Short mmCIF file of C-alpha atoms in Angstrom, two decimals:
data_model
loop_
_atom_site.label_atom_id
_atom_site.label_comp_id
_atom_site.label_asym_id
_atom_site.label_seq_id
_atom_site.Cartn_x
_atom_site.Cartn_y
_atom_site.Cartn_z
CA MET B 1 -2.92 147.00 115.96
CA ASN B 2 -0.06 145.61 118.07
CA VAL B 3 0.53 146.23 121.78
CA ALA B 4 3.27 148.83 121.18
CA SER B 5 0.89 150.87 119.03
CA TRP B 6 -1.77 150.77 121.76
CA ILE B 7 0.79 151.87 124.33
CA ASP B 8 1.84 154.81 122.12
CA LEU B 9 -1.82 155.71 121.56
CA LEU B 10 -2.38 155.66 125.32
CA GLY B 11 0.62 157.95 125.81
CA TYR B 12 -0.55 160.39 123.15
CA ALA B 13 -4.07 160.48 124.63
CA ALA B 14 -2.69 161.18 128.12
CA ALA B 15 -0.32 163.83 126.75
CA ALA B 16 -3.08 165.55 124.78
CA LEU B 17 -5.47 165.66 127.74
CA THR B 18 -2.95 166.88 130.33
CA THR B 19 -1.56 169.53 127.98
CA ALA B 20 -5.04 170.65 126.95
CA SER B 21 -6.07 170.93 130.60
CA PHE B 22 -3.33 173.51 131.09
CA VAL B 23 -4.46 175.75 128.22
CA PRO B 24 -7.46 177.46 129.95
CA GLN B 25 -5.27 178.80 132.78
CA ALA B 26 -2.60 179.93 130.34
CA TRP B 27 -5.19 181.59 128.09
CA LEU B 28 -6.78 183.41 131.04
CA SER B 29 -3.38 184.61 132.27
CA PHE B 30 -2.36 185.84 128.81
CA ARG B 31 -5.72 187.50 128.17
CA THR B 32 -6.02 189.31 131.50
CA GLY B 33 -2.36 189.66 132.44
CA ASP B 34 -3.43 188.74 135.97
CA VAL B 35 -1.23 186.18 137.65
CA SER B 36 -1.77 187.43 141.20
CA GLY B 37 -3.56 184.23 142.19
CA ILE B 38 -0.69 182.03 141.07
CA SER B 39 1.89 180.90 143.62
CA LEU B 40 5.43 181.73 142.51
CA GLY B 41 6.90 178.77 144.39
CA MET B 42 4.39 176.33 142.93
CA TYR B 43 4.83 177.62 139.41
CA ALA B 44 8.62 177.64 139.61
CA SER B 45 8.58 174.04 140.88
CA PHE B 46 6.04 173.03 138.26
CA THR B 47 8.10 174.57 135.45
CA VAL B 48 11.29 172.81 136.57
CA GLY B 49 9.35 169.55 136.87
CA VAL B 50 7.99 169.90 133.34
CA ALA B 51 11.53 170.59 132.05
CA LEU B 52 12.73 167.42 133.77
CA TRP B 53 9.87 165.40 132.27
CA LEU B 54 10.83 166.78 128.88
CA ALA B 55 14.45 165.73 129.39
CA TYR B 56 13.29 162.30 130.54
CA GLY B 57 11.15 161.89 127.45
CA VAL B 58 14.04 162.91 125.20
CA VAL B 59 16.39 160.40 126.84
CA LEU B 60 13.80 157.64 126.43
CA GLY B 61 12.80 158.73 122.96
CA ALA B 62 9.19 158.78 124.19
CA TRP B 63 7.57 161.25 121.81
CA PRO B 64 4.24 161.57 123.65
CA ILE B 65 6.17 162.76 126.72
CA VAL B 66 8.42 165.03 124.66
CA VAL B 67 5.64 166.73 122.70
CA ALA B 68 3.31 167.25 125.66
CA ASN B 69 6.01 168.59 127.93
CA ALA B 70 7.56 170.83 125.28
CA ILE B 71 4.21 172.55 124.75
CA THR B 72 3.48 172.73 128.48
CA LEU B 73 6.99 174.06 129.19
CA VAL B 74 6.51 176.96 126.78
CA LEU B 75 3.18 177.85 128.38
CA ALA B 76 4.46 177.43 131.94
CA MET B 77 7.59 179.48 131.30
CA SER B 78 5.49 182.25 129.76
CA ILE B 79 3.26 182.42 132.82
CA LEU B 80 6.25 182.20 135.17
CA VAL B 81 7.89 185.14 133.37
CA MET B 82 4.63 187.11 133.71
CA LYS B 83 4.58 186.31 137.43
CA LEU B 84 8.21 187.34 137.91
CA ARG B 85 7.74 190.58 135.96
CA GLY B 86 4.62 191.44 137.96
CA ARG B 87 6.44 190.79 141.20
CA ARG B 88 9.35 192.95 140.13
CA ALA B 89 7.02 195.77 139.03
CA ALA B 90 5.23 195.60 142.39
CA LYS B 91 8.55 195.94 144.23
CA LEU B 92 9.54 198.92 142.09
CA ASN B 93 6.21 200.62 142.81
CA ASP B 94 6.32 199.80 146.55
CA PRO B 95 9.92 199.40 147.81
CA ASP B 96 8.68 198.44 151.32
CA ARG B 97 7.02 195.36 149.92
#
């Protein structure tokens, strides 16, 4: 196996592990619908950062970066939407909030 193949393998391993590490939080949020413990500012920043990593990977043609960040972006955006909807519902139920 040449050096480029090892580098790609390293990238795929890193992408698989970081994306997989995100799945338990996403699964818990989807299952319970509870995102009250998640910071809106942190999650918004995280989601934008993941989108930028995805764009970076596309520009470079780095498929490990593209695949991992595409999956993570879908999960992060889903949780961010849940957070935003929950915040909006809370404001509708308590206008003084």
